[in-house]
Coordinates of C-alpha atoms in Angstrom, one line a residue:
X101 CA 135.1 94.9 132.5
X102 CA 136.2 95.2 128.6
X103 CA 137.8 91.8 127.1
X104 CA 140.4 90.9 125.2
X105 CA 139.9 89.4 121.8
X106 CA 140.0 86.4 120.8
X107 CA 139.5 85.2 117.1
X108 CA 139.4 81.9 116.3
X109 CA 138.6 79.9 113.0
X110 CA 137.6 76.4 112.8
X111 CA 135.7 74.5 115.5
X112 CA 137.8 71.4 115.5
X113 CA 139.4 69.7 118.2
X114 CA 142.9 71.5 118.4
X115 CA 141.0 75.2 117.7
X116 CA 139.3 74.0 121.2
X117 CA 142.2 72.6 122.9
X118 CA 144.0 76.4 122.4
X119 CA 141.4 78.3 123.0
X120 CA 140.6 76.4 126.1
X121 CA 144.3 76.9 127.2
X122 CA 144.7 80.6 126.6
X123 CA 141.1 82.1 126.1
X124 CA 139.7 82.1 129.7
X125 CA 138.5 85.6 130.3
X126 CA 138.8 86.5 126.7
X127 CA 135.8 86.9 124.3
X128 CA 136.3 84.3 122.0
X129 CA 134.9 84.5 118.4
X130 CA 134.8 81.1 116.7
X131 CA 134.2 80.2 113.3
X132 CA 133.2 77.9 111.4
X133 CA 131.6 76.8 107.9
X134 CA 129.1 74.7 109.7
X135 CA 127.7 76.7 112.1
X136 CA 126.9 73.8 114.3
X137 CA 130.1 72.7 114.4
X138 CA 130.7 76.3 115.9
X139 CA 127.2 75.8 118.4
X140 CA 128.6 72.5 120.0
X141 CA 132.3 73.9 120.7
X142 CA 131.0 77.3 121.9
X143 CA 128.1 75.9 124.0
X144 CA 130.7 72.9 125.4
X145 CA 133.0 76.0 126.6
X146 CA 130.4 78.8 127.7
X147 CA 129.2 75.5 129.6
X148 CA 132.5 75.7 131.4
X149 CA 132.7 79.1 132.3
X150 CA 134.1 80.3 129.0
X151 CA 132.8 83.2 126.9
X152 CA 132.0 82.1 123.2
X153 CA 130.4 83.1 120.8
X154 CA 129.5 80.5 117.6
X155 CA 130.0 82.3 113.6
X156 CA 129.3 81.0 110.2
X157 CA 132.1 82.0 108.4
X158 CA 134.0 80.5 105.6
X159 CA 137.9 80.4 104.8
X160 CA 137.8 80.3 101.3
X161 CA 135.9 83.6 101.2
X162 CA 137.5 87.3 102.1
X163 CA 133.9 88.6 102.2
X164 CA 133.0 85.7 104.9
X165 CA 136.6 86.7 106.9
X166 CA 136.0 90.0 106.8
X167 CA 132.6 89.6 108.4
X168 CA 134.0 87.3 111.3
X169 CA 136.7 90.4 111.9
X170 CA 133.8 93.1 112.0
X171 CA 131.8 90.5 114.3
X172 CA 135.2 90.3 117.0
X173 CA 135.7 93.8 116.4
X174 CA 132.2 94.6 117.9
X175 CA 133.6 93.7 121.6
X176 CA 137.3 95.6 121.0
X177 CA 140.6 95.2 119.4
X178 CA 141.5 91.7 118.1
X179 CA 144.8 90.6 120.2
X180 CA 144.7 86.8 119.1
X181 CA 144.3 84.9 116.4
X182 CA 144.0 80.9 115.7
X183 CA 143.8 79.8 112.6
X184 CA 142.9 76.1 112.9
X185 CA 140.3 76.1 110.0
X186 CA 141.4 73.5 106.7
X187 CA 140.2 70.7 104.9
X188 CA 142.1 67.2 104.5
X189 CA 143.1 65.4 101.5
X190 CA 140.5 62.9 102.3
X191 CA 137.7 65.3 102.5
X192 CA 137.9 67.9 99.6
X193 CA 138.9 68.0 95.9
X194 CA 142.3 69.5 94.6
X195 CA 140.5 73.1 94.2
X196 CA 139.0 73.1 97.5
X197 CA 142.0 72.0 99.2
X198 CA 143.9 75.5 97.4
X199 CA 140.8 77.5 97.7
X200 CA 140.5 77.1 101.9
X201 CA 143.8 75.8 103.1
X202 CA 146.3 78.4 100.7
X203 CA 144.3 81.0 99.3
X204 CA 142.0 81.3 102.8
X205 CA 144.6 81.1 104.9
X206 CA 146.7 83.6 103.5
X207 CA 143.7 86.4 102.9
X208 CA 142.7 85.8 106.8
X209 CA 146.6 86.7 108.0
X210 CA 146.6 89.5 105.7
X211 CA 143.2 90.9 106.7
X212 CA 143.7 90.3 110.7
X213 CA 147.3 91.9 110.4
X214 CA 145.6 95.0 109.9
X215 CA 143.3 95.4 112.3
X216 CA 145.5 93.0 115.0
X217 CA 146.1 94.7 118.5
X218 CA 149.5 96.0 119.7
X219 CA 151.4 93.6 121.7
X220 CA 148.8 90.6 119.9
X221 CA 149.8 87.4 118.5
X222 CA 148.7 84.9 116.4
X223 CA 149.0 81.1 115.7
X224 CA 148.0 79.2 112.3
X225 CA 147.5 75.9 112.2
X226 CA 149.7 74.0 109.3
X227 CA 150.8 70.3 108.8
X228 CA 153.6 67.9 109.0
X229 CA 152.7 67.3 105.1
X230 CA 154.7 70.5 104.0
X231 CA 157.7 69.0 105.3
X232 CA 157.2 65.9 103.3
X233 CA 157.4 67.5 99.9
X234 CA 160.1 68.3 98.1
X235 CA 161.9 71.2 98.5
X236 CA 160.8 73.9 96.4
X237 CA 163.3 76.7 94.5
X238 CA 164.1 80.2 96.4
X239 CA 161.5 81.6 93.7
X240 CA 158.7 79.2 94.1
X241 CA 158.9 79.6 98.3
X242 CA 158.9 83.8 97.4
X243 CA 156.3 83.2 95.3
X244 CA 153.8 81.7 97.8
X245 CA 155.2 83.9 100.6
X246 CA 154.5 87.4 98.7
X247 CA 152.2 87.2 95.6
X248 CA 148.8 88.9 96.3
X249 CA 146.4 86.8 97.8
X250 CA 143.8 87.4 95.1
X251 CA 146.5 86.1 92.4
X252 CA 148.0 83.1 94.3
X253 CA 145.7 80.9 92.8
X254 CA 147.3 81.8 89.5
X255 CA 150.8 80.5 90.1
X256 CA 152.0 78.2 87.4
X257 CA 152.9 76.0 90.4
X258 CA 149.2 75.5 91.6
X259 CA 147.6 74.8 88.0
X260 CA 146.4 71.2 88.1
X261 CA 148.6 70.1 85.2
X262 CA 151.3 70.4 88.1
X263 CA 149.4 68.7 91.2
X264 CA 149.4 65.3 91.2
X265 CA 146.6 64.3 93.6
X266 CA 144.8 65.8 96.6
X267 CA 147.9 65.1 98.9
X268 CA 150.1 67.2 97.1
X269 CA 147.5 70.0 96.7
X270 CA 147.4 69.6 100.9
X271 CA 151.6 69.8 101.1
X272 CA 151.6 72.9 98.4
X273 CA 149.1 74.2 100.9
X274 CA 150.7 73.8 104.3
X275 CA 154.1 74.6 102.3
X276 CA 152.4 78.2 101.8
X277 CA 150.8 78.5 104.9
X278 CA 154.9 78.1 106.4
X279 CA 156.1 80.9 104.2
X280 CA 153.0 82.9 104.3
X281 CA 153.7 83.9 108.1
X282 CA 157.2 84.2 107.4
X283 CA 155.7 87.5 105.2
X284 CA 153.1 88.2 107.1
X285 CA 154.9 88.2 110.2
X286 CA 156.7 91.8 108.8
X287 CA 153.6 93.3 108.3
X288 CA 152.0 92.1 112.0
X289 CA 155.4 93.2 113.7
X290 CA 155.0 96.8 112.6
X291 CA 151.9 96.8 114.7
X292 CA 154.0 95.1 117.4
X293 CA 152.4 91.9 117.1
X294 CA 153.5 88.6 116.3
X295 CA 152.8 85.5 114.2
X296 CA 154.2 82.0 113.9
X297 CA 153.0 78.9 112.5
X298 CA 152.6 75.0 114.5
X299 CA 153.1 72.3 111.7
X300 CA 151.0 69.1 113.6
X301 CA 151.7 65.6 112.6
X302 CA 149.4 62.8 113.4
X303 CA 146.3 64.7 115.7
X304 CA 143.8 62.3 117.2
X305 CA 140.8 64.5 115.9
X306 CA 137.9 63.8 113.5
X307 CA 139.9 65.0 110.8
X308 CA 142.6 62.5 110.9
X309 CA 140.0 59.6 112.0
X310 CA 138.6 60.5 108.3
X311 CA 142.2 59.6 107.3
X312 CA 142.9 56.8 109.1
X313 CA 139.4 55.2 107.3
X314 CA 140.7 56.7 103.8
X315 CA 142.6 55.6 101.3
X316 CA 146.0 55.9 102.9
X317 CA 144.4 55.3 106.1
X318 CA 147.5 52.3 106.6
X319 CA 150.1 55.0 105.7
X320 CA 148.9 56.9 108.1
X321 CA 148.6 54.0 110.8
X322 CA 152.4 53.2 109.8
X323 CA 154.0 56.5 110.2
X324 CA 152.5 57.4 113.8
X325 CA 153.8 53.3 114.9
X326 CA 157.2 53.6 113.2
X327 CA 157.9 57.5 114.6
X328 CA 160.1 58.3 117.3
X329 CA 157.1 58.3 119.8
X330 CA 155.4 55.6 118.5
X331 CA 152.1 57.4 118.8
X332 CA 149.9 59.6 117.6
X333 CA 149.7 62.7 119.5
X334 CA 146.6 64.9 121.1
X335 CA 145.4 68.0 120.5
X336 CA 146.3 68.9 124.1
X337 CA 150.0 68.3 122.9
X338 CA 149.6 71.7 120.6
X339 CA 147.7 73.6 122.8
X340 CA 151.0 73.1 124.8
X341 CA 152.9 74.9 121.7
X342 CA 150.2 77.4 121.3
X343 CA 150.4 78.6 125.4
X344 CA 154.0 79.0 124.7
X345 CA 153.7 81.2 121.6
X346 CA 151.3 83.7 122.7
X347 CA 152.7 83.6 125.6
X348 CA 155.2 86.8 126.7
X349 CA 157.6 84.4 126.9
X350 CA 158.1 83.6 122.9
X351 CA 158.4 87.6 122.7
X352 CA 161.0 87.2 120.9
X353 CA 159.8 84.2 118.3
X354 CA 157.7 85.3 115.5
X355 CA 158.0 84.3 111.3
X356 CA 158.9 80.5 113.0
X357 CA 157.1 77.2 112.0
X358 CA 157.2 74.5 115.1
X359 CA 157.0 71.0 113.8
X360 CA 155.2 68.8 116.4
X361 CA 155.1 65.2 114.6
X362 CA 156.5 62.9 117.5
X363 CA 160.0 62.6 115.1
X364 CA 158.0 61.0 111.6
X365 CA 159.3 63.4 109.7
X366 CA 162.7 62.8 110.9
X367 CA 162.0 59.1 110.7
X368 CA 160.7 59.7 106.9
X369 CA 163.9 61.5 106.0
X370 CA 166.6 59.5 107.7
X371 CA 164.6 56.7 109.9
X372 CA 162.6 53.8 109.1
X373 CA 159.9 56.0 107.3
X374 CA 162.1 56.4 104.4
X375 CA 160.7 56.1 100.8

């Protein structure tokens, strides 16, 4: 019996969490940069009776996300998409940051909105830290949505006499990635598909243990205790959001960004967060 298609980047702990929730009796493609990364997951979830098979690919590369496309397409149409690949602030320089997390991100929607199944959907994985910035003009926010993927990088607002540090590199990033499927999401529902965005706070997952142990690790520690739900949250906890969203019953939700931070960012702007 044929499968449906599932495409999935980045072999972290929320990627798994979705895919675990939606992708039983799907062929699941997941990628990865380190391709062990991508062999523990896949062999962790073919282990329990899921179908996965492990790719190197890399983000920052249309020639590697073409190649992980042409590698799902082998086993039929693509009808879902999770984008939970991305680097912290805490692991990558300013250019990387841009290079996977905006440029990537952007030239994976635009590639899999092509080629994306009728009736398909798609979920990318953003941050909390977008909402944190400043707002940016009506140009700036057209400007990330619709300029080319291949000149994004060129934006007077992403030259590094304009980005402070790695963090703001991360919130111009996840900023993008928010108006990026707010474009993107025209394109995919002329195919009849959809695509929306989940904007994570604090994540108990490798990545944010790498955070908690950097340099504004008791930032970090502060925000999740001093939020609404005094906690961090689980990667279970998006996977909730993600069922929901490529689910028939957000048929009529696509273009949206769900912010699921346990209230900081409300306690940042008007709670005990504030600056």
């Amino acid at each position: 019996m044929k499968k449906e298609v599932m495409l999935v980047t980045g072999a972290g702990q929320i990627s798994m969490a979705i895919a675990r929730r939606i992708g039983f009796g799907k062929k699941i493609i997941l990628g990865d940069k380190n391709i062990e990364n991508a062999n523990t997951i896949a062999k962790i979830m073919n282990e329990a009776g899921y179908d996965v098979v492990p790719f190197e690919m890399d983000l920052s590369s249309r020639e590697s996300i073409l190649a992980i496309i042409a590698e799902a397409q082998k086993y039929g149409e693509i009808r879902y998409m999770v984008n939970g690949a991305g680097v912290s602030p805490s692991q990558a320089p300013i250019e990387a940051i841009l290079k996977v997390d905006l440029y990537g991100t952007a030239v994976l929607l635009e590639e899999v909105g092509k080629v994306i199944a009728e009736g398909g959907c798609g979920v990318t994985i953003s941050s909390q830290s977008g909402w944190r910035m400043p707002q940016l003009t009506a140009e700036q926010d057209r400007q990330l949505a619709t300029t080319p993927a291949e000149e994004l990088l060129s934006l007077d607002i992403l030259q590094p006499r304009n980005i402070r540090d790695t963090l703001h590199a991360y919130q111009l990033a996840k900023r993008c990635n928010e108006k990026r499927v707010m474009a993107e999401c025209v394109k995919w529902g002329e195919r009849g598909a959809r695509l929306n965005d989940i904007a994570p706070g604090i994540i108990v997952t490798p990545l944010a243990i790498d955070e908690f142990n950097g340099p504004r690790g008791d930032f970090y520690k502060n925000m999740f205790a001093r939020c609404p739900a005094g906690r961090p949250g689980t990667a279970d906890e998006v996977a909730n959001v993600a069922e929901l969203l490529m689910s028939d019953k957000s048929a009529f939700i696509t273009g949206s960004t769900f912010l699921i931070d346990g209230g900081a960012t409300a306690s940042y702007f008007y709670g005990p967060l504030q600056p």
